[in-house]
Coordinates of C-alpha atoms in Angstrom, one line a residue:
M1 CA -33.7 -10.2 -2.1
Q2 CA -32.6 -6.5 -2.3
K3 CA -29.5 -7.3 -0.4
K4 CA -28.6 -10.3 -2.6
L5 CA -29.3 -8.6 -5.9
T6 CA -27.3 -5.4 -4.9
L7 CA -24.2 -7.3 -3.4
G8 CA -24.3 -9.6 -6.5
F9 CA -24.3 -6.6 -8.7
F10 CA -21.3 -5.1 -7.1
F11 CA -19.3 -8.2 -6.9
A12 CA -20.0 -8.7 -10.5
L13 CA -18.7 -5.0 -11.1
F14 CA -15.6 -6.0 -9.2
L15 CA -15.2 -9.1 -11.5
F16 CA -15.7 -6.8 -14.6
T17 CA -13.5 -4.1 -13.6
T18 CA -10.7 -5.8 -11.8
F19 CA -10.7 -9.5 -12.4
L20 CA -11.7 -9.6 -16.3
P21 CA -8.7 -7.3 -17.5
I22 CA -6.1 -9.7 -15.6
A23 CA -8.1 -12.9 -16.6
W24 CA -8.2 -11.6 -20.4
M25 CA -4.5 -10.9 -20.4
F26 CA -3.4 -14.2 -19.0
G27 CA -5.9 -15.8 -21.5
N28 CA -4.2 -14.1 -24.5
S29 CA -0.7 -15.1 -23.2
I30 CA -1.4 -18.8 -23.5
Y31 CA -3.5 -18.6 -26.9
E32 CA -1.6 -17.5 -29.9
E33 CA -2.4 -17.8 -33.5
G34 CA -5.5 -20.2 -33.0
R35 CA -3.7 -22.5 -30.5
F36 CA -2.6 -22.9 -26.9
S37 CA 1.0 -22.1 -26.4
F38 CA 3.0 -22.1 -23.1
A39 CA 6.4 -21.0 -24.7
Y40 CA 6.7 -17.9 -22.6
Y41 CA 5.9 -19.8 -19.4
S42 CA 8.6 -22.2 -20.5
D43 CA 11.1 -19.5 -20.9
I44 CA 10.5 -18.7 -17.1
F45 CA 10.4 -22.0 -15.4
L46 CA 12.5 -24.2 -17.7
T47 CA 15.4 -21.9 -18.7
Q48 CA 17.7 -19.6 -17.1
K49 CA 16.7 -16.6 -19.2
Y50 CA 14.7 -14.8 -16.2
G51 CA 16.9 -16.3 -13.3
M52 CA 18.3 -13.0 -12.4
V53 CA 15.0 -11.2 -12.4
I54 CA 13.4 -13.8 -10.2
S55 CA 16.4 -13.8 -7.9
N56 CA 16.5 -9.8 -7.6
S57 CA 12.8 -9.8 -7.0
L58 CA 12.9 -12.4 -4.1
I59 CA 15.9 -10.7 -2.6
L60 CA 14.3 -7.3 -2.8
A61 CA 11.1 -8.4 -1.1
S62 CA 13.0 -10.5 1.5
T63 CA 15.5 -7.7 2.4
T64 CA 12.7 -5.2 2.5
T65 CA 10.5 -7.2 4.9
L66 CA 13.4 -7.9 7.1
L67 CA 14.3 -4.3 7.3
A68 CA 10.7 -3.2 8.0
V69 CA 10.5 -5.7 10.7
F70 CA 13.7 -4.7 12.3
I71 CA 12.4 -1.0 12.4
G72 CA 8.6 -1.6 12.8
V73 CA 8.5 -4.0 15.6
P74 CA 10.6 -2.0 18.0
V75 CA 8.9 1.2 17.0
G76 CA 5.4 -0.4 17.7
F77 CA 6.8 -1.8 21.0
F78 CA 7.9 1.7 22.1
L79 CA 4.7 3.3 21.2
S80 CA 2.5 1.0 22.9
K81 CA 4.3 -0.4 26.0
T82 CA 6.5 2.5 27.2
S83 CA 5.9 6.0 28.6
L84 CA 7.7 7.5 25.7
P85 CA 7.8 11.4 25.5
L86 CA 6.1 13.0 22.4
K87 CA 4.5 9.6 21.5
N88 CA 1.7 11.1 19.5
F89 CA 4.1 13.1 17.6
F90 CA 6.4 10.3 16.7
K91 CA 3.3 8.3 15.6
I92 CA 2.0 11.0 13.3
C93 CA 5.5 11.5 11.7
F94 CA 5.9 7.8 11.1
F95 CA 2.8 7.9 9.1
I96 CA 4.2 10.3 6.5
P97 CA 6.6 7.5 4.8
L98 CA 3.7 5.3 4.2
I99 CA 1.4 8.2 2.8
I100 CA 3.7 9.7 0.4
P101 CA 4.7 7.7 -2.7
S102 CA 7.8 5.7 -2.3
Y103 CA 9.5 7.0 -5.5
I104 CA 9.5 10.5 -3.7
I105 CA 11.6 9.2 -0.8
G106 CA 13.8 7.4 -3.4
I107 CA 14.3 10.8 -5.5
A108 CA 15.4 12.3 -2.1
W109 CA 18.0 9.7 -1.3
V110 CA 19.3 9.7 -4.9
N111 CA 19.9 13.4 -4.4
L112 CA 21.8 12.5 -1.2
L113 CA 23.9 9.6 -2.2
G114 CA 24.2 10.0 -6.0
K115 CA 27.6 11.0 -7.3
T116 CA 27.1 14.7 -6.8
G117 CA 25.0 14.2 -3.5
F118 CA 25.9 15.7 -0.2
L119 CA 26.1 12.6 1.8
N120 CA 28.2 10.9 -1.0
N121 CA 30.7 13.9 -0.6
V122 CA 30.9 13.6 3.1
F123 CA 31.2 9.6 3.2
S124 CA 33.8 9.7 0.5
Q125 CA 35.8 12.5 2.2
Y126 CA 35.8 11.0 5.6
T127 CA 35.7 7.3 5.0
L128 CA 37.4 4.8 2.8
L129 CA 34.5 4.5 0.4
S130 CA 34.7 6.0 -3.0
P131 CA 32.0 8.0 -4.6
E132 CA 31.2 5.4 -7.2
F133 CA 30.8 2.6 -4.6
I134 CA 28.2 4.8 -2.5
S135 CA 26.4 5.9 -5.8
N136 CA 26.5 2.2 -7.0
S137 CA 25.0 1.1 -3.5
I138 CA 22.1 3.2 -3.7
Y139 CA 21.5 2.1 -7.4
S140 CA 21.3 -1.5 -6.4
I141 CA 18.8 -4.0 -5.1
Y142 CA 19.7 -3.2 -1.6
G143 CA 19.3 0.5 -2.2
V144 CA 15.8 -0.2 -3.4
S145 CA 15.3 -2.2 -0.2
F146 CA 16.5 0.5 1.9
I147 CA 14.1 3.1 0.3
L148 CA 11.2 0.6 0.5
S149 CA 11.6 -0.2 4.0
M150 CA 11.3 3.4 4.8
N151 CA 8.0 3.4 2.9
L152 CA 6.6 0.3 4.5
F153 CA 8.0 0.0 8.0
P154 CA 4.8 1.7 9.3
V155 CA 2.7 -1.4 8.1
V156 CA 4.6 -3.5 10.7
M157 CA 4.7 -0.9 13.4
L158 CA 0.9 -0.4 13.2
V159 CA 0.0 -4.2 13.3
T160 CA 2.5 -4.5 16.1
E161 CA 1.1 -1.6 18.0
Y162 CA -2.5 -2.8 17.8
A163 CA -1.6 -6.3 18.8
L164 CA 0.4 -5.3 21.8
K165 CA -2.4 -2.9 23.0
S166 CA -4.8 -5.8 22.5
I167 CA -3.1 -8.2 24.9
N168 CA -4.9 -8.9 28.2
P169 CA -2.4 -7.1 30.7
R170 CA -3.2 -9.7 33.4
L171 CA -1.1 -12.2 31.5
E172 CA 2.0 -9.9 31.5
E173 CA 1.6 -8.8 35.0
S174 CA 1.5 -12.4 36.1
G175 CA 4.7 -13.1 34.0
L176 CA 6.4 -10.1 35.6
V177 CA 5.9 -11.6 39.1
A178 CA 8.4 -14.5 38.2
G179 CA 10.6 -13.0 35.6
S180 CA 12.1 -9.8 33.8
V181 CA 10.8 -7.7 31.1
F182 CA 12.9 -9.6 28.5
Q183 CA 11.5 -13.0 29.7
V184 CA 7.9 -11.9 29.6
F185 CA 8.4 -10.5 26.2
R186 CA 10.1 -13.5 24.8
Q187 CA 7.9 -16.1 26.6
I188 CA 4.4 -14.3 26.7
T189 CA 4.1 -11.2 24.7
F190 CA 5.9 -12.1 21.5
P191 CA 4.1 -15.7 20.9
L192 CA 0.9 -13.6 21.2
I193 CA 1.6 -11.1 18.8
A194 CA 3.4 -13.2 16.3
P195 CA 0.5 -13.8 14.0
A196 CA -0.1 -10.1 13.7
I197 CA 3.6 -9.6 12.9
L198 CA 3.5 -12.4 10.3
S199 CA 0.5 -10.7 8.6
G200 CA 2.3 -7.4 8.5
M201 CA 5.4 -9.2 7.0
I202 CA 3.4 -10.9 4.3
I203 CA 1.7 -7.4 3.3
V204 CA 5.3 -5.8 3.3
F205 CA 6.8 -8.9 1.1
V206 CA 4.0 -8.7 -1.4
L207 CA 4.0 -4.9 -1.8
S208 CA 7.7 -4.7 -2.3
L209 CA 7.4 -7.6 -4.7
S210 CA 5.0 -5.8 -6.9
E211 CA 6.5 -2.3 -6.5
F212 CA 7.5 -0.5 -9.8
G213 CA 8.2 3.2 -9.1
V214 CA 11.5 2.7 -7.0
P215 CA 12.9 -0.1 -9.0
S216 CA 12.4 1.8 -12.2
L217 CA 13.8 5.1 -10.7
L218 CA 17.1 3.2 -9.6
Q219 CA 17.2 1.2 -12.7
V220 CA 17.0 -2.4 -10.9
N221 CA 15.7 -5.3 -12.9
V222 CA 13.0 -7.0 -11.1
F223 CA 9.6 -8.5 -12.1
T224 CA 7.8 -5.3 -12.4
T225 CA 10.3 -3.3 -14.3
Q226 CA 10.9 -6.5 -16.6
I227 CA 7.2 -6.5 -17.4
F228 CA 7.2 -2.7 -18.3
T229 CA 10.1 -3.3 -20.6
Q230 CA 8.7 -6.3 -22.2
F231 CA 5.6 -4.4 -23.0
S232 CA 6.7 -0.9 -23.8
A233 CA 10.0 -1.6 -25.3
F234 CA 9.5 -4.8 -27.1
Y235 CA 5.7 -4.9 -27.5
N236 CA 5.4 -8.4 -26.2
E237 CA 2.6 -8.3 -23.9
R238 CA 2.5 -12.3 -23.7
A239 CA 6.0 -12.2 -22.4
A240 CA 5.0 -9.6 -19.9
T241 CA 2.2 -11.5 -18.8
A242 CA 4.2 -14.7 -18.3
I243 CA 6.6 -12.8 -16.2
A244 CA 3.9 -11.6 -14.0
F245 CA 2.7 -15.2 -13.3
P246 CA 5.1 -15.9 -10.6
L247 CA 4.1 -12.7 -8.7
I248 CA 0.4 -14.0 -8.5
A249 CA 1.6 -17.5 -7.6
I250 CA 3.8 -16.4 -4.8
T251 CA 1.0 -14.3 -3.5
L252 CA -1.5 -17.1 -3.4
V253 CA 1.1 -19.3 -1.7
L254 CA 1.9 -16.8 0.9
I255 CA -1.9 -16.4 1.8
I256 CA -2.5 -20.1 1.9
L257 CA 0.4 -20.5 4.1
E258 CA -0.7 -17.7 6.5
Q259 CA -4.4 -19.3 6.7
I260 CA -2.8 -22.8 7.2
Y261 CA -0.6 -21.4 10.0
L262 CA -3.5 -19.6 11.8
R263 CA -6.0 -22.5 11.3
G264 CA -7.0 -24.0 14.6
K265 CA -5.1 -21.6 16.8
S266 CA -6.8 -19.5 19.4
F267 CA -6.1 -15.9 19.9
E268 CA -8.7 -14.8 22.2
V269 CA -6.5 -12.4 24.1
L270 CA -6.2 -10.4 20.7
G271 CA -9.9 -10.4 20.2
R272 CA -10.6 -7.7 22.9
T273 CA -10.8 -4.0 21.8
S274 CA -7.4 -2.0 22.5
S275 CA -7.8 0.2 25.4
N276 CA -5.8 2.3 27.9
S277 CA -5.8 -0.7 30.2
T278 CA -2.5 -2.0 28.2
L279 CA 0.2 -2.7 30.7
Q280 CA 3.1 -0.1 30.1
Y281 CA 6.7 -0.4 31.4
N282 CA 7.6 2.8 33.1
I283 CA 11.3 2.1 33.2
T284 CA 13.6 4.9 32.8
W285 CA 16.3 3.1 30.6
L286 CA 13.7 1.6 28.4
N287 CA 12.0 5.0 27.8
V288 CA 15.6 6.5 26.9
I289 CA 16.4 3.7 24.5
G290 CA 13.0 4.2 22.9
L291 CA 13.4 7.9 22.6
I292 CA 16.7 7.5 20.9
F293 CA 15.5 4.8 18.7
C294 CA 12.5 6.6 17.5
S295 CA 14.4 9.9 17.0
L296 CA 16.9 8.2 14.9
V297 CA 14.2 6.6 12.8
L298 CA 12.5 10.1 12.6
I299 CA 15.7 11.8 11.5
V300 CA 16.7 9.1 8.9
F301 CA 13.4 8.1 7.5
V302 CA 11.5 11.5 7.7
I303 CA 13.5 14.6 8.3
I304 CA 16.3 13.8 6.2
P305 CA 14.4 12.9 2.9
L306 CA 11.9 15.9 3.1
S307 CA 14.7 18.2 4.1
T308 CA 16.7 17.3 1.1
L309 CA 13.9 18.0 -1.3
I310 CA 13.1 21.1 0.3
I311 CA 16.8 22.4 0.4
N312 CA 17.4 21.3 -3.3
S313 CA 14.4 23.1 -4.5
K314 CA 16.4 26.3 -3.5
T315 CA 14.1 29.1 -4.3
I316 CA 10.5 29.9 -4.4
S317 CA 10.7 30.5 -8.1
A318 CA 11.5 26.7 -8.4
Y319 CA 8.0 26.0 -7.1
H320 CA 6.7 28.6 -9.6
D321 CA 8.3 27.0 -12.4
A322 CA 7.5 23.6 -11.4
I323 CA 3.6 24.3 -11.0
L324 CA 3.5 26.2 -14.2
L325 CA 5.3 23.3 -15.9
A326 CA 2.8 20.8 -14.5
R327 CA -0.3 22.9 -14.1
N328 CA -2.4 20.5 -16.3
S329 CA -1.0 17.6 -14.5
I330 CA -1.9 18.9 -11.1
T331 CA -5.4 19.7 -12.3
N332 CA -5.8 16.1 -13.7
S333 CA -4.5 14.6 -10.7
I334 CA -6.9 16.3 -8.3
L335 CA -9.8 15.7 -10.8
F336 CA -9.0 12.1 -11.6
G337 CA -8.0 11.4 -7.8
S338 CA -11.3 12.7 -6.5
I339 CA -13.6 10.7 -9.1
G340 CA -11.5 7.5 -8.3
A341 CA -11.7 8.1 -4.7
T342 CA -15.5 8.6 -4.7
L343 CA -15.9 5.3 -6.8
L344 CA -13.6 3.3 -4.7
T345 CA -15.5 4.6 -1.4
F346 CA -18.9 3.7 -3.0
I347 CA -18.0 0.5 -4.5
G348 CA -15.7 -0.6 -1.5
F349 CA -18.7 0.0 0.9
F350 CA -20.8 -2.9 -0.7
L351 CA -17.7 -5.1 -1.2
G352 CA -16.6 -4.6 2.4
Y353 CA -20.3 -5.4 3.5
L354 CA -20.0 -8.5 1.2
S355 CA -16.7 -9.5 3.0
E356 CA -17.6 -8.9 6.5
N357 CA -21.3 -8.8 7.0
F358 CA -22.8 -11.1 4.5
R359 CA -23.8 -14.6 6.1
S360 CA -22.6 -17.1 3.9
G361 CA -20.0 -20.0 4.1
L362 CA -18.1 -18.3 1.0
R363 CA -17.6 -15.0 2.9
S364 CA -14.1 -15.5 4.0
S365 CA -13.2 -16.9 0.5
I366 CA -14.8 -13.9 -1.2
A367 CA -12.7 -11.5 0.9
T368 CA -9.4 -13.5 0.1
F369 CA -10.2 -13.5 -3.4
I370 CA -10.9 -9.7 -3.5
W371 CA -7.8 -9.2 -1.4
I372 CA -5.3 -11.0 -3.7
F373 CA -5.8 -8.4 -6.4
F374 CA -4.1 -5.7 -4.3
A375 CA -0.8 -7.7 -4.8
V376 CA -1.2 -7.6 -8.7
P377 CA 1.6 -5.4 -9.9
A378 CA 0.6 -2.1 -11.4
T379 CA 2.3 -2.8 -14.7
V380 CA 0.3 -6.0 -15.0
S381 CA -3.0 -4.1 -14.2
G382 CA -2.1 -1.6 -16.8
I383 CA -1.5 -4.2 -19.7
G384 CA -4.6 -6.0 -18.8
L385 CA -6.6 -2.6 -19.2
I386 CA -4.9 -2.1 -22.6
K387 CA -5.7 -5.5 -23.9
L388 CA -9.3 -5.2 -22.8
W389 CA -10.2 -1.8 -23.8
N390 CA -7.9 -1.0 -26.6
R391 CA -10.4 -1.9 -29.4
P392 CA -11.8 0.1 -32.3
E393 CA -15.5 -0.1 -31.1
G394 CA -17.3 3.1 -30.1
A395 CA -17.7 2.4 -26.2
C396 CA -14.5 0.7 -25.7
Q397 CA -12.5 3.7 -27.7
F398 CA -14.5 6.2 -25.8
I399 CA -13.1 4.8 -22.6
Y400 CA -9.7 4.1 -23.7
G401 CA -9.1 7.6 -25.2
S402 CA -10.4 9.6 -22.2
L403 CA -9.9 10.0 -18.5
W404 CA -11.9 6.9 -17.7
I405 CA -9.2 4.6 -18.6
V406 CA -7.1 6.2 -15.7
I407 CA -10.0 6.1 -13.4
L408 CA -10.5 2.3 -14.3
G409 CA -6.8 2.1 -13.6
Y410 CA -7.5 3.2 -10.0
V411 CA -10.3 1.1 -9.5
V412 CA -8.4 -2.0 -10.6
R413 CA -5.4 -1.2 -8.5
F414 CA -7.1 0.0 -5.2
L415 CA -10.8 -1.6 -5.1
P416 CA -9.3 -4.4 -3.0
L417 CA -7.7 -1.9 -0.5
S418 CA -10.9 0.3 -0.2
S419 CA -13.2 -2.8 0.3
R420 CA -10.7 -4.1 3.1
I421 CA -10.8 -0.7 4.9
M422 CA -14.5 -0.7 4.9
A423 CA -14.7 -4.2 6.2
N424 CA -12.6 -3.3 8.9
Y425 CA -14.9 -0.5 9.8
L426 CA -18.0 -2.4 9.3
K427 CA -16.5 -5.0 12.0
Q428 CA -17.4 -2.4 14.7
I429 CA -21.1 -2.6 13.9
P430 CA -22.9 -5.3 15.8
H431 CA -25.0 -7.7 13.5
S432 CA -27.8 -7.0 16.1
M433 CA -28.3 -3.6 14.7
E434 CA -29.1 -4.6 11.3
E435 CA -31.3 -7.6 12.7
A436 CA -33.2 -5.2 14.6
G437 CA -33.8 -2.9 11.7
I438 CA -35.1 -5.8 9.8
V439 CA -37.4 -7.0 12.5
T440 CA -39.1 -3.7 12.3
G441 CA -40.0 -4.2 8.7
A442 CA -37.6 -1.9 7.2
S443 CA -36.1 -2.7 3.9
W444 CA -32.5 -3.4 3.5
F445 CA -31.7 -0.1 1.7
R446 CA -33.4 1.8 4.6
V447 CA -31.3 -0.1 7.0
L448 CA -28.3 0.8 5.2
G449 CA -29.4 4.6 5.0
K450 CA -30.6 4.7 8.6
I451 CA -28.0 2.6 10.5
F452 CA -24.9 1.6 8.6
L453 CA -24.2 5.1 6.9
P454 CA -24.6 7.2 9.8
L455 CA -22.4 4.8 11.9
Q456 CA -19.8 4.6 9.1
G457 CA -19.4 8.3 8.7
Y458 CA -15.8 8.2 10.0
G459 CA -14.9 5.1 7.9
I460 CA -16.4 6.4 4.6
I461 CA -14.2 9.7 5.1
A462 CA -11.2 7.8 6.0
T463 CA -11.7 5.4 3.1
W464 CA -12.2 8.4 0.6
L465 CA -8.9 10.1 1.9
I466 CA -6.8 6.9 1.9
S467 CA -8.1 6.1 -1.9
F468 CA -7.4 9.8 -2.8
M469 CA -3.9 9.6 -1.5
F470 CA -3.0 6.4 -3.3
C471 CA -4.6 7.5 -6.6
I472 CA -2.6 10.8 -6.4
G473 CA 0.6 8.9 -6.1
E474 CA -0.1 6.2 -8.6
L475 CA 2.4 5.5 -11.3
G476 CA 2.7 2.0 -12.5
T477 CA -0.7 1.7 -14.0
T478 CA -1.1 5.3 -15.2
I479 CA 2.1 5.4 -17.2
L480 CA 0.9 2.6 -19.3
V481 CA -2.7 3.7 -19.9
Y482 CA -3.0 7.5 -19.9
P483 CA -4.3 9.0 -23.2
P484 CA -2.3 12.3 -24.5
G485 CA -3.3 15.3 -22.7
H486 CA -4.4 13.3 -19.4
E487 CA -0.9 13.0 -17.7
T488 CA -1.1 13.0 -14.0
L489 CA 1.5 14.5 -11.5
P490 CA 3.5 11.4 -11.1
I491 CA 3.8 11.1 -14.9
A492 CA 4.8 14.8 -15.1
L493 CA 7.4 14.2 -12.5
F494 CA 8.9 11.2 -14.2
T495 CA 9.0 13.2 -17.4
V496 CA 10.8 16.2 -16.0
M497 CA 13.3 14.0 -14.2
A498 CA 14.8 13.3 -17.7
N499 CA 15.4 16.9 -18.8
S500 CA 15.0 19.3 -16.0
P501 CA 17.3 20.6 -13.3
T502 CA 17.4 19.1 -9.8
D503 CA 15.5 22.2 -8.3
I504 CA 12.4 21.8 -10.6
V505 CA 12.3 17.9 -9.7
S506 CA 12.7 18.5 -6.0
A507 CA 10.2 21.3 -6.1
L508 CA 7.5 19.0 -8.1
S509 CA 8.3 16.2 -5.5
I510 CA 7.2 18.5 -2.8
V511 CA 4.2 19.6 -4.4
I512 CA 3.2 15.8 -4.6
V513 CA 3.9 15.5 -0.9
V514 CA 1.8 18.6 0.0
M515 CA -1.0 17.2 -2.2
T516 CA -0.9 13.9 -0.5
L517 CA -0.4 15.1 3.1
L518 CA -2.9 18.2 3.0
P519 CA -6.0 16.2 3.1
V520 CA -5.0 14.1 5.8
G521 CA -4.0 17.1 7.8
V522 CA -7.4 18.8 7.3
F523 CA -9.2 15.5 8.1
L524 CA -7.2 15.1 11.4
A525 CA -7.9 18.8 12.3
V526 CA -11.6 19.1 11.6
S527 CA -12.9 15.2 12.0
R528 CA -13.6 15.7 15.8
Y529 CA -15.8 18.4 15.0
L530 CA -17.4 17.1 11.9
V531 CA -17.8 13.4 12.5
K532 CA -18.8 11.7 15.8
V533 CA -17.2 8.1 16.1
P534 CA -19.7 5.8 17.4
Q535 CA -19.0 4.2 20.8
L536 CA -20.3 0.7 20.3
T537 CA -20.4 -1.9 23.0
F538 CA -20.4 -5.6 22.5

């Protein structure tokens, strides 16, 4: 009874904080002046009014996904299947684009390829390309895809690497007896990792489809920017909601298609825990190609963007001025991010348990239902919160006019993610441990406190840090809901971009990068001393 009531409470809390604002907003979009009306949806599906927006969004998501796969799959292969020098160094560096906000990478490449950018001057001087052509290329749908692929290729890299490490090496070894490395990869390895790559592609597609920061920065008209324009410029929340509907529909279709594709298929070779017994190709030419490829990715995707921001900040005084200009925003970001990460970790633990450990036929459906909301665009979440909480009543006005509306925005955006991370860590704990505690007569809360929480120490810290990083960089929801005096660092950055010199913008971007990466560095440095990862056997 304790378990059911507790899990029911937290699922109801998820419905109230995350589902209700979205449902309320969609309800308002079809009910106007005392009657039902689908006029705004007709504009989308029965006219050509938003044809360009839909086309741009699909091109953006498709191109980003293809680029991320083109980079992520080879990198994952080289990291897992070759004796690549500096393998751990490459892997840590490749995490950086995923961790830092995508619009920071966008700012760096705008500084490089804009009309006065260094690379623009080089290319226009030594090639036939004009400065206008180069600048227009970065301020285009393909420029957005290029930047987002840098931000999201680690997703494909991670799922590819894990899937490759989870393959039974005997299958590949038997294939090498009769064929070459290419034949083994094409006929044995790739079919086994294809489901994992497909999952990574769907994640990248959905995330790029719901991205707001980079399209807004590069002035590209897609779903998310059109939603923001309809609401903030024309105050037409019903049109903004209707435009969001195709995003949700596309996400649902992709998840359903993935489940249909995987239904009935057996991937037992991918079910074992990855280990050092993974077959590695100790071939000189393959290691050389891997080193060259990973070095190029490191230079283009990590070193060049970060170096550009550091060089453009020019002097130490630029950092002083930037911090002085945004000191309140820095304080707000740390405070809001800490509170948001704590709530996300606490609630995510119970939702992760519900998704992974709760014995029910609806378990997989609940997990899918929760995960769908991670694909809801940030601007849609912001509009939903405004429609639900912007009311004259005391409690609503207290929340809407204080930091708690920003915290709610973080919860709406990232609760599906934190619960998914917790669920993945909970998979490592055998059900027999919980059952053994219950057999001894311990209550469910005591089992949680004595078994799950100690074993989940690493997962709790990791979830908190990941949630904190996402909260620090969140822009799309916060820019709509933040009250006066509660600006966060991303808001301050987008504000100073309009009227501050390049060195201040670059310095402030580096401050965001440091605030995002520093907790990760500290965690990696001290986790082996503070947290013992449980070695579980199945």
